[in-house]
CSV table of C-alpha atoms and ligand atoms in Angstrom, one decimal:
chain,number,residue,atom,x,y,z
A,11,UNK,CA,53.7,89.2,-89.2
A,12,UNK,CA,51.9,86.0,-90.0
A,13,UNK,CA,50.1,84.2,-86.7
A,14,UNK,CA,51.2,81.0,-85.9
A,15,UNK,CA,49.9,78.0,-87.1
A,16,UNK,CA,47.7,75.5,-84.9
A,17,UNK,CA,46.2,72.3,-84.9
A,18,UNK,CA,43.0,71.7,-83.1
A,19,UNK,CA,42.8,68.1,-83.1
A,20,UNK,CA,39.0,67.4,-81.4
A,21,UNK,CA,36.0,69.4,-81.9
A,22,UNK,CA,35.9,71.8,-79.4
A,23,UNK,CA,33.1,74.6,-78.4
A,24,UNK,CA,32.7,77.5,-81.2
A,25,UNK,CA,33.6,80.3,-78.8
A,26,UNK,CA,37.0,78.3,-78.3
A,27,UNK,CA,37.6,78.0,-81.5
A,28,UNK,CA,36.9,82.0,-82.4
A,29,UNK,CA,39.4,82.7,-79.6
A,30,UNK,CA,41.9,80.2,-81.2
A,31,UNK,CA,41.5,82.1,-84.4
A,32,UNK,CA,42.5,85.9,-83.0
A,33,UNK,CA,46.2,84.7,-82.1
A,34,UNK,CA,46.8,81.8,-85.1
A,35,UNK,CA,45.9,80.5,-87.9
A,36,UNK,CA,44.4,77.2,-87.0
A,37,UNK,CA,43.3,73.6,-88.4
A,38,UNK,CA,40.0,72.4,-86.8
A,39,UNK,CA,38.2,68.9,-86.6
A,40,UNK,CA,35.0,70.5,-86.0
A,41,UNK,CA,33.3,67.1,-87.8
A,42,UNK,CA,35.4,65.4,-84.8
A,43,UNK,CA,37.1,62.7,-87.1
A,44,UNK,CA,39.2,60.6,-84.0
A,45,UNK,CA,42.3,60.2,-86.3
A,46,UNK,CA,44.8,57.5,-86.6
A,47,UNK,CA,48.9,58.2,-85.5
A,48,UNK,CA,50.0,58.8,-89.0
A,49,UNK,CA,46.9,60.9,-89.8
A,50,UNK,CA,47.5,63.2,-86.7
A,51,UNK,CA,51.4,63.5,-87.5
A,52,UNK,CA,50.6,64.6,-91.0
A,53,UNK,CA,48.9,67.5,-89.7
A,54,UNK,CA,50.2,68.2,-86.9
A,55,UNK,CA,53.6,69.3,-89.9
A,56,UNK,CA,54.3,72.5,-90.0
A,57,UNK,CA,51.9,73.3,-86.9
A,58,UNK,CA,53.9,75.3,-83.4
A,59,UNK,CA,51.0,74.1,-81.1
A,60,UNK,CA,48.3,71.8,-80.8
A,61,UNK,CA,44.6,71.7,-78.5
A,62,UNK,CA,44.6,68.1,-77.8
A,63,UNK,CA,42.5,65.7,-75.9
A,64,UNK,CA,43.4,62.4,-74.0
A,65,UNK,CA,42.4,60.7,-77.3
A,66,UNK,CA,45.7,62.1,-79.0
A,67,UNK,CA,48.8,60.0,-78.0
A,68,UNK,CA,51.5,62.3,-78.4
A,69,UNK,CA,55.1,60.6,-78.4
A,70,UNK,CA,58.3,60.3,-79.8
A,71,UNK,CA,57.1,59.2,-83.4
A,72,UNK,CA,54.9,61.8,-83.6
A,73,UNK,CA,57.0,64.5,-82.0
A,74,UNK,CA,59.9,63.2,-84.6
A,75,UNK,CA,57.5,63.7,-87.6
A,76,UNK,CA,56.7,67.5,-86.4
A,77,UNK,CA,59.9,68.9,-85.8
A,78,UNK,CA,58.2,72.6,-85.8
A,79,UNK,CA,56.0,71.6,-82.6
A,80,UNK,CA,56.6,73.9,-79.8
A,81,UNK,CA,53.5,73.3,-77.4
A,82,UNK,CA,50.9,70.6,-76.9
A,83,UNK,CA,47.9,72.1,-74.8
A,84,UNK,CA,45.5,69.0,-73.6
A,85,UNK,CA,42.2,69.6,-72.8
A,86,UNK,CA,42.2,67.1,-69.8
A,87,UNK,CA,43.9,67.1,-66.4
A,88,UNK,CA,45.4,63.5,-67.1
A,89,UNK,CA,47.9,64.0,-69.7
A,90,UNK,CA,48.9,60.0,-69.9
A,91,UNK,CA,48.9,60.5,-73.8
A,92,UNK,CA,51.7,62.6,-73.4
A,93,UNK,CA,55.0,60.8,-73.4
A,94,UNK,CA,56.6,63.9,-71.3
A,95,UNK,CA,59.9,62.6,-71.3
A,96,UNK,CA,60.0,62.5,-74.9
A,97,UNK,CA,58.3,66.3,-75.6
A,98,UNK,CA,60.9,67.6,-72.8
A,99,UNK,CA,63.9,65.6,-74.9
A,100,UNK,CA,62.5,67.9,-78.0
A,101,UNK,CA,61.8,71.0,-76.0
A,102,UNK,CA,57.9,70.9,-76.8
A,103,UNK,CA,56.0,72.1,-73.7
A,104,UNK,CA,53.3,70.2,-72.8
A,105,UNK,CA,50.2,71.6,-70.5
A,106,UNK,CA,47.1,70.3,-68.6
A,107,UNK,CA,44.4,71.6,-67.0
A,108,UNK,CA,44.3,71.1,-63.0
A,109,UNK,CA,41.9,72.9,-60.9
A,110,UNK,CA,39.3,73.6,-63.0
A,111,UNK,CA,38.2,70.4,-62.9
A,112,UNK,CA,38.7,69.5,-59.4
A,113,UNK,CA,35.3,69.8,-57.7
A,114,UNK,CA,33.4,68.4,-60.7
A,115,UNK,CA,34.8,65.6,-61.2
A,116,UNK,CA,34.6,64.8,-56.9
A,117,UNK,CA,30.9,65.3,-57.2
A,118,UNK,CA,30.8,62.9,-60.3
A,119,UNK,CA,33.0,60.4,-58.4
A,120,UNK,CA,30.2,60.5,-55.1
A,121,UNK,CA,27.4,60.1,-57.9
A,122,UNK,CA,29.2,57.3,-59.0
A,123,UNK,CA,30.2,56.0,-55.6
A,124,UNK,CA,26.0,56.4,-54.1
A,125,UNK,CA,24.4,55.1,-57.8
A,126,UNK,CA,26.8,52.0,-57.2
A,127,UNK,CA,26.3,51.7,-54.3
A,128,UNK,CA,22.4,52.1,-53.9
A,129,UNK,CA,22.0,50.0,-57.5
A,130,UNK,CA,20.5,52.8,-59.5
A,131,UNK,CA,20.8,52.2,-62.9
A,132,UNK,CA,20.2,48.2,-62.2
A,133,UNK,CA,17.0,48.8,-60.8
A,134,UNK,CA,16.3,51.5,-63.3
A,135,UNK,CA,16.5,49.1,-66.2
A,136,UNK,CA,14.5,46.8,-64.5
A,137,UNK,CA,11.7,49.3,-64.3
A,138,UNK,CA,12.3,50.5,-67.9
A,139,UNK,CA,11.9,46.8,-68.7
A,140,UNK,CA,8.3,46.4,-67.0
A,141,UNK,CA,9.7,43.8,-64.3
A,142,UNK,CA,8.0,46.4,-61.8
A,143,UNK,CA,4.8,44.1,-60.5
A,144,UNK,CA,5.2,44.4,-56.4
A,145,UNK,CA,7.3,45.7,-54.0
A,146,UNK,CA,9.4,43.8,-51.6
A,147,UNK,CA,11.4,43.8,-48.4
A,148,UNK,CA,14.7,43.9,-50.4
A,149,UNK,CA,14.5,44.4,-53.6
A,150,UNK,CA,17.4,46.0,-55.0
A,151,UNK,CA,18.7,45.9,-51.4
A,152,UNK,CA,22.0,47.9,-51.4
A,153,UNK,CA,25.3,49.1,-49.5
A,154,UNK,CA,25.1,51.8,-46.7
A,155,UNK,CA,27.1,54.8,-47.6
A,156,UNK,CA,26.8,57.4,-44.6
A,157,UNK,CA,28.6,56.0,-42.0
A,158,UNK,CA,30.6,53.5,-43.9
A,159,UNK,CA,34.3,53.4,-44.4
A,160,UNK,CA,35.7,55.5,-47.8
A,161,UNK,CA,38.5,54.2,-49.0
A,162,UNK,CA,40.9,56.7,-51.8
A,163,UNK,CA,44.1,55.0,-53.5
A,164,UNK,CA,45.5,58.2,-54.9
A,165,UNK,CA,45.0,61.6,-52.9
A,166,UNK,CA,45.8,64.1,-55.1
A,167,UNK,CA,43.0,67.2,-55.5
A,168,UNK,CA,40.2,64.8,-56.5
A,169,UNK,CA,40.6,62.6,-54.1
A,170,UNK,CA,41.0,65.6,-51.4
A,171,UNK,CA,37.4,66.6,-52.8
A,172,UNK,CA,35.8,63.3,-52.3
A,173,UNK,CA,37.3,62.4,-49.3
A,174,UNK,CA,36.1,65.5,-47.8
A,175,UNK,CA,32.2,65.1,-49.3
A,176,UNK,CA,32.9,61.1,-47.7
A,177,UNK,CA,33.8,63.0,-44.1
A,178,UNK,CA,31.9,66.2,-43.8
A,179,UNK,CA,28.4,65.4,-45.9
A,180,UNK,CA,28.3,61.1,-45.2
A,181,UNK,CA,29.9,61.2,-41.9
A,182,UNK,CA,32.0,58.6,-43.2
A,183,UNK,CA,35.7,57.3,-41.6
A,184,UNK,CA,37.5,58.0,-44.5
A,185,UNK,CA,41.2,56.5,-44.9
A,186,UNK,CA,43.3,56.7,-48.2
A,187,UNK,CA,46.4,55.4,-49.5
A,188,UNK,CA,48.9,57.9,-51.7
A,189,UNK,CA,53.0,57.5,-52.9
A,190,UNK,CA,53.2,60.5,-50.2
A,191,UNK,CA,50.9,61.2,-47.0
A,192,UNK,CA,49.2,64.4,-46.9
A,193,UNK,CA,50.4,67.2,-44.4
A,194,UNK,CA,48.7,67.1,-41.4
A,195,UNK,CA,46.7,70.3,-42.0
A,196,UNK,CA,45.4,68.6,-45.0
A,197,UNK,CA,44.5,65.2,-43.4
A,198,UNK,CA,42.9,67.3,-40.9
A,199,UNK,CA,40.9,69.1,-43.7
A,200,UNK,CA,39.8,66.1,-45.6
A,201,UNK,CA,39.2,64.1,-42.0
A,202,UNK,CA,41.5,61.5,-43.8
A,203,UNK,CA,43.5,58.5,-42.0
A,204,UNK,CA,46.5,57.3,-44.0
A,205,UNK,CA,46.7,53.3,-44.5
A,206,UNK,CA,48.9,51.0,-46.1
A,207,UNK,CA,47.5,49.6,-49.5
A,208,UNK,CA,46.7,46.7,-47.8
A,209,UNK,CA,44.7,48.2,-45.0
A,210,UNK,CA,43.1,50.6,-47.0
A,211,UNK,CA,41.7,47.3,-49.6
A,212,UNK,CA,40.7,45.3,-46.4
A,213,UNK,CA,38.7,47.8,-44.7
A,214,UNK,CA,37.4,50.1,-47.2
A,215,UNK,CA,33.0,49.9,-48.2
A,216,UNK,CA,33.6,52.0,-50.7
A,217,UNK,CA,36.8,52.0,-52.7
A,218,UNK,CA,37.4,55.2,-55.0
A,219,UNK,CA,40.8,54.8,-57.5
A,220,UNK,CA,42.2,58.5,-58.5
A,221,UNK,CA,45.5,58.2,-59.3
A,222,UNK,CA,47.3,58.6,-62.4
A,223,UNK,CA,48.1,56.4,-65.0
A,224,UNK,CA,51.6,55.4,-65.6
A,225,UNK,CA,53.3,52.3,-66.1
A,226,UNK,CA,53.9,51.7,-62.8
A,227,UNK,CA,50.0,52.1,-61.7
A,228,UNK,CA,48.9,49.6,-64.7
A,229,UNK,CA,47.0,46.9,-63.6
A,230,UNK,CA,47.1,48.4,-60.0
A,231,UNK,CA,43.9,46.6,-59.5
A,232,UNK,CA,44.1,42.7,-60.1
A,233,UNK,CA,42.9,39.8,-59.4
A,234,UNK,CA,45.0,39.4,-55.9
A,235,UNK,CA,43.4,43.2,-55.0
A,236,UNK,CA,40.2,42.3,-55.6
A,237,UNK,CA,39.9,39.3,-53.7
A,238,UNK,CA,41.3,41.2,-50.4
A,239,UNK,CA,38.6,43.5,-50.9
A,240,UNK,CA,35.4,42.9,-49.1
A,241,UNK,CA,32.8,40.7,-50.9
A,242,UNK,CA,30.3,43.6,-49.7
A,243,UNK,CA,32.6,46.0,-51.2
A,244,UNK,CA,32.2,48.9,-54.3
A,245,UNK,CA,34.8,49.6,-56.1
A,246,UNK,CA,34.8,53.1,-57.7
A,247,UNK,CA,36.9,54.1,-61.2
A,248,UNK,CA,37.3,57.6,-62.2
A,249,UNK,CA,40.9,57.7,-62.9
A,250,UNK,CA,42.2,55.9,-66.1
A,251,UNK,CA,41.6,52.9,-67.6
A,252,UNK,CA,44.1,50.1,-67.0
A,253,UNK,CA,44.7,50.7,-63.4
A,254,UNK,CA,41.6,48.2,-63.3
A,255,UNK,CA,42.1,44.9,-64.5
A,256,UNK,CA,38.4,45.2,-66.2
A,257,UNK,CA,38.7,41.3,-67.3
A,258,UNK,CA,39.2,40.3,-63.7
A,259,UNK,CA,36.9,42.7,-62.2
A,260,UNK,CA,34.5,41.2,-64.5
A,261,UNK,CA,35.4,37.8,-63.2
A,262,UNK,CA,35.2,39.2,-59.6
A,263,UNK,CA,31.8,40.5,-60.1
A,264,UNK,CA,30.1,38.0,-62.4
A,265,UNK,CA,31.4,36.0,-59.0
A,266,UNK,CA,30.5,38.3,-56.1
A,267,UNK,CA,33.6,38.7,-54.9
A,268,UNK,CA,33.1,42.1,-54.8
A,269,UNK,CA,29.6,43.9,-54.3
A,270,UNK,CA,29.8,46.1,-57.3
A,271,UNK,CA,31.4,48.3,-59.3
A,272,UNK,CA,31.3,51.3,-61.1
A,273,UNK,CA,33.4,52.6,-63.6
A,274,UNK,CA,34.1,55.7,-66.0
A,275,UNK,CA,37.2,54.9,-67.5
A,276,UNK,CA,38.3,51.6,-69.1
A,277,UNK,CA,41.1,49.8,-70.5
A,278,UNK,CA,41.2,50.5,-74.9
A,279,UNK,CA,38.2,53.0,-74.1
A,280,UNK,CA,36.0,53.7,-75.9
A,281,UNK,CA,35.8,50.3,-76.3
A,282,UNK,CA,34.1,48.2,-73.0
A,283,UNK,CA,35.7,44.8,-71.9
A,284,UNK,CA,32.7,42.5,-73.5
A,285,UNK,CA,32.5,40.9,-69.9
A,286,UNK,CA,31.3,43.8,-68.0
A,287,UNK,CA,28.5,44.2,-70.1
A,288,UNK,CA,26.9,40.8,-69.2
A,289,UNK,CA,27.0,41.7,-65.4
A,290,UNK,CA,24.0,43.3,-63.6
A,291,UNK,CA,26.2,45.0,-60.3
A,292,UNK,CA,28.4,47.5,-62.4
A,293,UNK,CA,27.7,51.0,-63.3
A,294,UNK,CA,29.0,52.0,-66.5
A,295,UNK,CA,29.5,55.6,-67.9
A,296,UNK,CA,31.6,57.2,-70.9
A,297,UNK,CA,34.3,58.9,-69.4
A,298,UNK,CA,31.9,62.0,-68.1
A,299,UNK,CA,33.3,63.0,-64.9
A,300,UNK,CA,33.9,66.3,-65.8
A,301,UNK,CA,31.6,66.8,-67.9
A,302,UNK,CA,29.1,69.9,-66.7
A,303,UNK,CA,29.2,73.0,-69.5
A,304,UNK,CA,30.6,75.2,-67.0
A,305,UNK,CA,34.2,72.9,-66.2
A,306,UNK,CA,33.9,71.5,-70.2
A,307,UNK,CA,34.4,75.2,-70.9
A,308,UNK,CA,36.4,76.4,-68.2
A,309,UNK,CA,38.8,73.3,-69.4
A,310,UNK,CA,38.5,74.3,-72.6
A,311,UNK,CA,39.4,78.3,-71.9
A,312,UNK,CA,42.7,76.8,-69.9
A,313,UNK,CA,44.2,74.9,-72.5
A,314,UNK,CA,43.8,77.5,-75.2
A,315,UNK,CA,45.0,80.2,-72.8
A,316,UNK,CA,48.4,77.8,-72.6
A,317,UNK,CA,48.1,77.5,-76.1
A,318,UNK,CA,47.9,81.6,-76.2
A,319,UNK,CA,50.4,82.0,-73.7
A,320,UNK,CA,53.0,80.1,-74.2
A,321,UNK,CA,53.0,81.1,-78.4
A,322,UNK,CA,51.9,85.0,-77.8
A,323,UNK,CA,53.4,86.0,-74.7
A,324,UNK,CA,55.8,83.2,-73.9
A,325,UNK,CA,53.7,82.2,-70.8
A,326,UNK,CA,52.2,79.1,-70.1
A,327,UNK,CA,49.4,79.0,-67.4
A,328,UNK,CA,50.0,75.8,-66.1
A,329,UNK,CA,52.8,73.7,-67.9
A,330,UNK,CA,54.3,70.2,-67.2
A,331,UNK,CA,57.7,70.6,-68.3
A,332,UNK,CA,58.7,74.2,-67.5
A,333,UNK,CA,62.4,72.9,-67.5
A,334,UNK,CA,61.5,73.6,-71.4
A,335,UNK,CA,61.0,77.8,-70.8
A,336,UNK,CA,64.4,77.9,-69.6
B,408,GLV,C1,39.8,63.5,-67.7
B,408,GLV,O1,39.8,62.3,-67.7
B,408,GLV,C2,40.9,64.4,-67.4
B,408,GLV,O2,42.0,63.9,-67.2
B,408,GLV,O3,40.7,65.6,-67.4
C-alpha cells in the first residue's frame, strides 16, 4: 500500500523529518522558503496532512484548493493561523502542541519580564557602544521586581507558570485577569488574586499578556489601556502580535507613559512597527519564547506524532476539533 502523502511546509529538524519519512511520503522545505498562499495551496494538492508552523495561514481558500487534506499538525501551541471553524466545516483536523511548551516559554516570559524591567539590553548597547566612562548613582536605574505587583491578562498554562515563578521565586502579589477565574485550588497554587481588567491595568508593575489571539483579543492593548497603566509600569508581550497596539505602545513609550516594554511577538511579524525601533525602553526579541533544543524538539516530536496518529492509527495526540474523528 502506498504511504500517504505529506507536506512539510518549514524546515524542521532532520530526525523529524527521518520519522516523517517511515509513515509517508513527504514534501519538505528544508531550504525554508516562507511561501506565499497560492504557493502553499499548490502543494499542499494532493497532500492528506501537513507539519505547519504559525507562519502558514490555513483557511477556507486554501482548505477549498486541497480538497484531499485530512490533518493540519502545527508546530506551535497558538494555532491563530488556523481558521478552525473553516477546517471543522471540511472535516480536516487540526492539532497543536500544549504542554510541551508550557514551562519554557514561562521562564522566557520572567527573562523578558526582569531584562525589561532591570534595562538589560539598553544598558548593554550602551556598553557595546563605548559610552562606559564612570559609574553613577543611577545609571540605568530600573523597576523592582521581587516584591512588586505581577499582573497576567490571560491565565491559561503559561500564565499559571509565571504567575507561580512571580509568587513563589519574587515574592511577588500576583493578580491576573482571564474570560474565566481559576478554581480555587489553582488560585491557591499559583498564589493568584482574580481582578477586573481594570484593576488588574491600574495596579499591576509588571504586566505580562498570554492570551490568545482572536478577533475579539485584537488590539486588546490600546491607547485607552495604556494610559491607565502606571507610568512606572512594564508591559510584557509573549502572546501574539496584535493584541498590542505596537503603534501606540510606541507612542506611549517614546512618551513615558509607560516605563517600558518588552515584546516577542508583533503585529505583521516578522516585520517590527518602525516606531519601536527608535525607542531606547523596549526589549525586542524574534518570537523565541520557546525556543530551547529540548521544547523546539519536543514540539516538533508532538506535531508529527498527530500527524502519525491521526493518518496511521487514526489517533490524534492532542487535536482541536475532535468533533472531526466522530
Ligand atoms: C508560539 O508562539 C506558539 O504558539 O507555540
Amino acid at each position: 500500500m502506498s504511504k500517504p502523502r505529506i507536506l512539510v511546509a518549514r524546515a524542521v529538524f532532520p530526525e523529524t523529518l527521518a520519522r516523517l519519512e517511515q509513515h509517508f511520503e513527504v514534501e519538505h522545505n528544508q531550504a525554508d522558503q516562507v511561501w506565499s498562499k497560492q504557493d502553499l495551496a499548490a502543494r499542499l494538492r494532493g497532500k492528506a496532512g501537513a507539519f505547519t508552523t504559525g507562519t502558514e495561514r490555513i483557511d477556507a481558500e486554501v482548505l477549498a484548493a486541497c480538497p484531499e487534506l485530512k490533518v493540519c499538525a502545527n508546530m506551535a501551541v497558538g494555532y491563530n493561523n488556523f481558521d478552525v471553524p473553516a477546517m471543522t466545516a471540511r472535516k480536516v483536523l487540526a492539532t497543536n502542541t500544549p504542554d510541551v511548551l508550557t514551562e519554557t516559554t514561562a521562564d522566557f516570559g520572567f527573562a523578558l519580564l526582569m531584562a525589561t524591567a532591570r534595562r538589560v539590553t539598553e544598558s548593554e548597547h550602551y556598553l557595546r557602544a563605548g559610552k562606559w566612562t564612570k559609574w553613577s548613582y543611577d545609571m540605568f536605574a530600573g523597576a523592582e521586581v521581587h516584591g512588586s505587583t505581577l499582573g497576567i491578562l490571560g491565565m491559561g498554562r503559561i500564565g499559571q507558570g509565571i504567575a507561580k515563578r512571580g509568587a513563589h521565586g519574587f515574592g511577588m502579589d500576583v493578580i491576573y485577569h482571564n474570560r474565566s477565574r481559576l478554581s480555587p485550588d489553582l488560585e491557591a497554587a499559583c498564589k493568584a488574586r482574580y481582578v477586573s481588567k481594570e484593576e488588574l491595568l491600574e495596579t499591576a508593575d509588571h504586566l505580562v499578556l498570554v492570551l490568545p489571539y482572536s478577533a475579539e483579543s485584537h488590539h486588546t492593548i490600546g491607547a485607552a489601556e495604556l494610559a491607565q497603566m502606571k507610568p512606572t509600569a512594564t508591559l510584557v508581550n509573549i502572546a501574539r502580535g496584535g493584541i498590542v497596539d505596537d503603534g501606540a505602545l510606541a507612542a506611549a513609550l517614546r512618551d513615558r507613559r509607560i516605563a517600558a516594554a518588552g515584546l516577542d511577538v508583533f503585529e505583521g511579524e516578522p516585520k517590527v512597527h518602525p516606531d519601536l525601533l527608535t525607542v531606547p525602553n523596549v526589549v525586542l526579541t524574534p518570537h523565541i519564547a520557546s525556543a530551547t533544543v529540548q521544547t523546539r524538539r519536543a514540539m516538533a516530536d508532538l506535531a508529527a506524532d498527530n500527524l502519525i496518529g491521526f493518518l496511521v492509527n487514526g489517533r490524534p495526540l492532542t487535536p482541536l476539533n475532535p468533533e472531526v474523528l466522530s
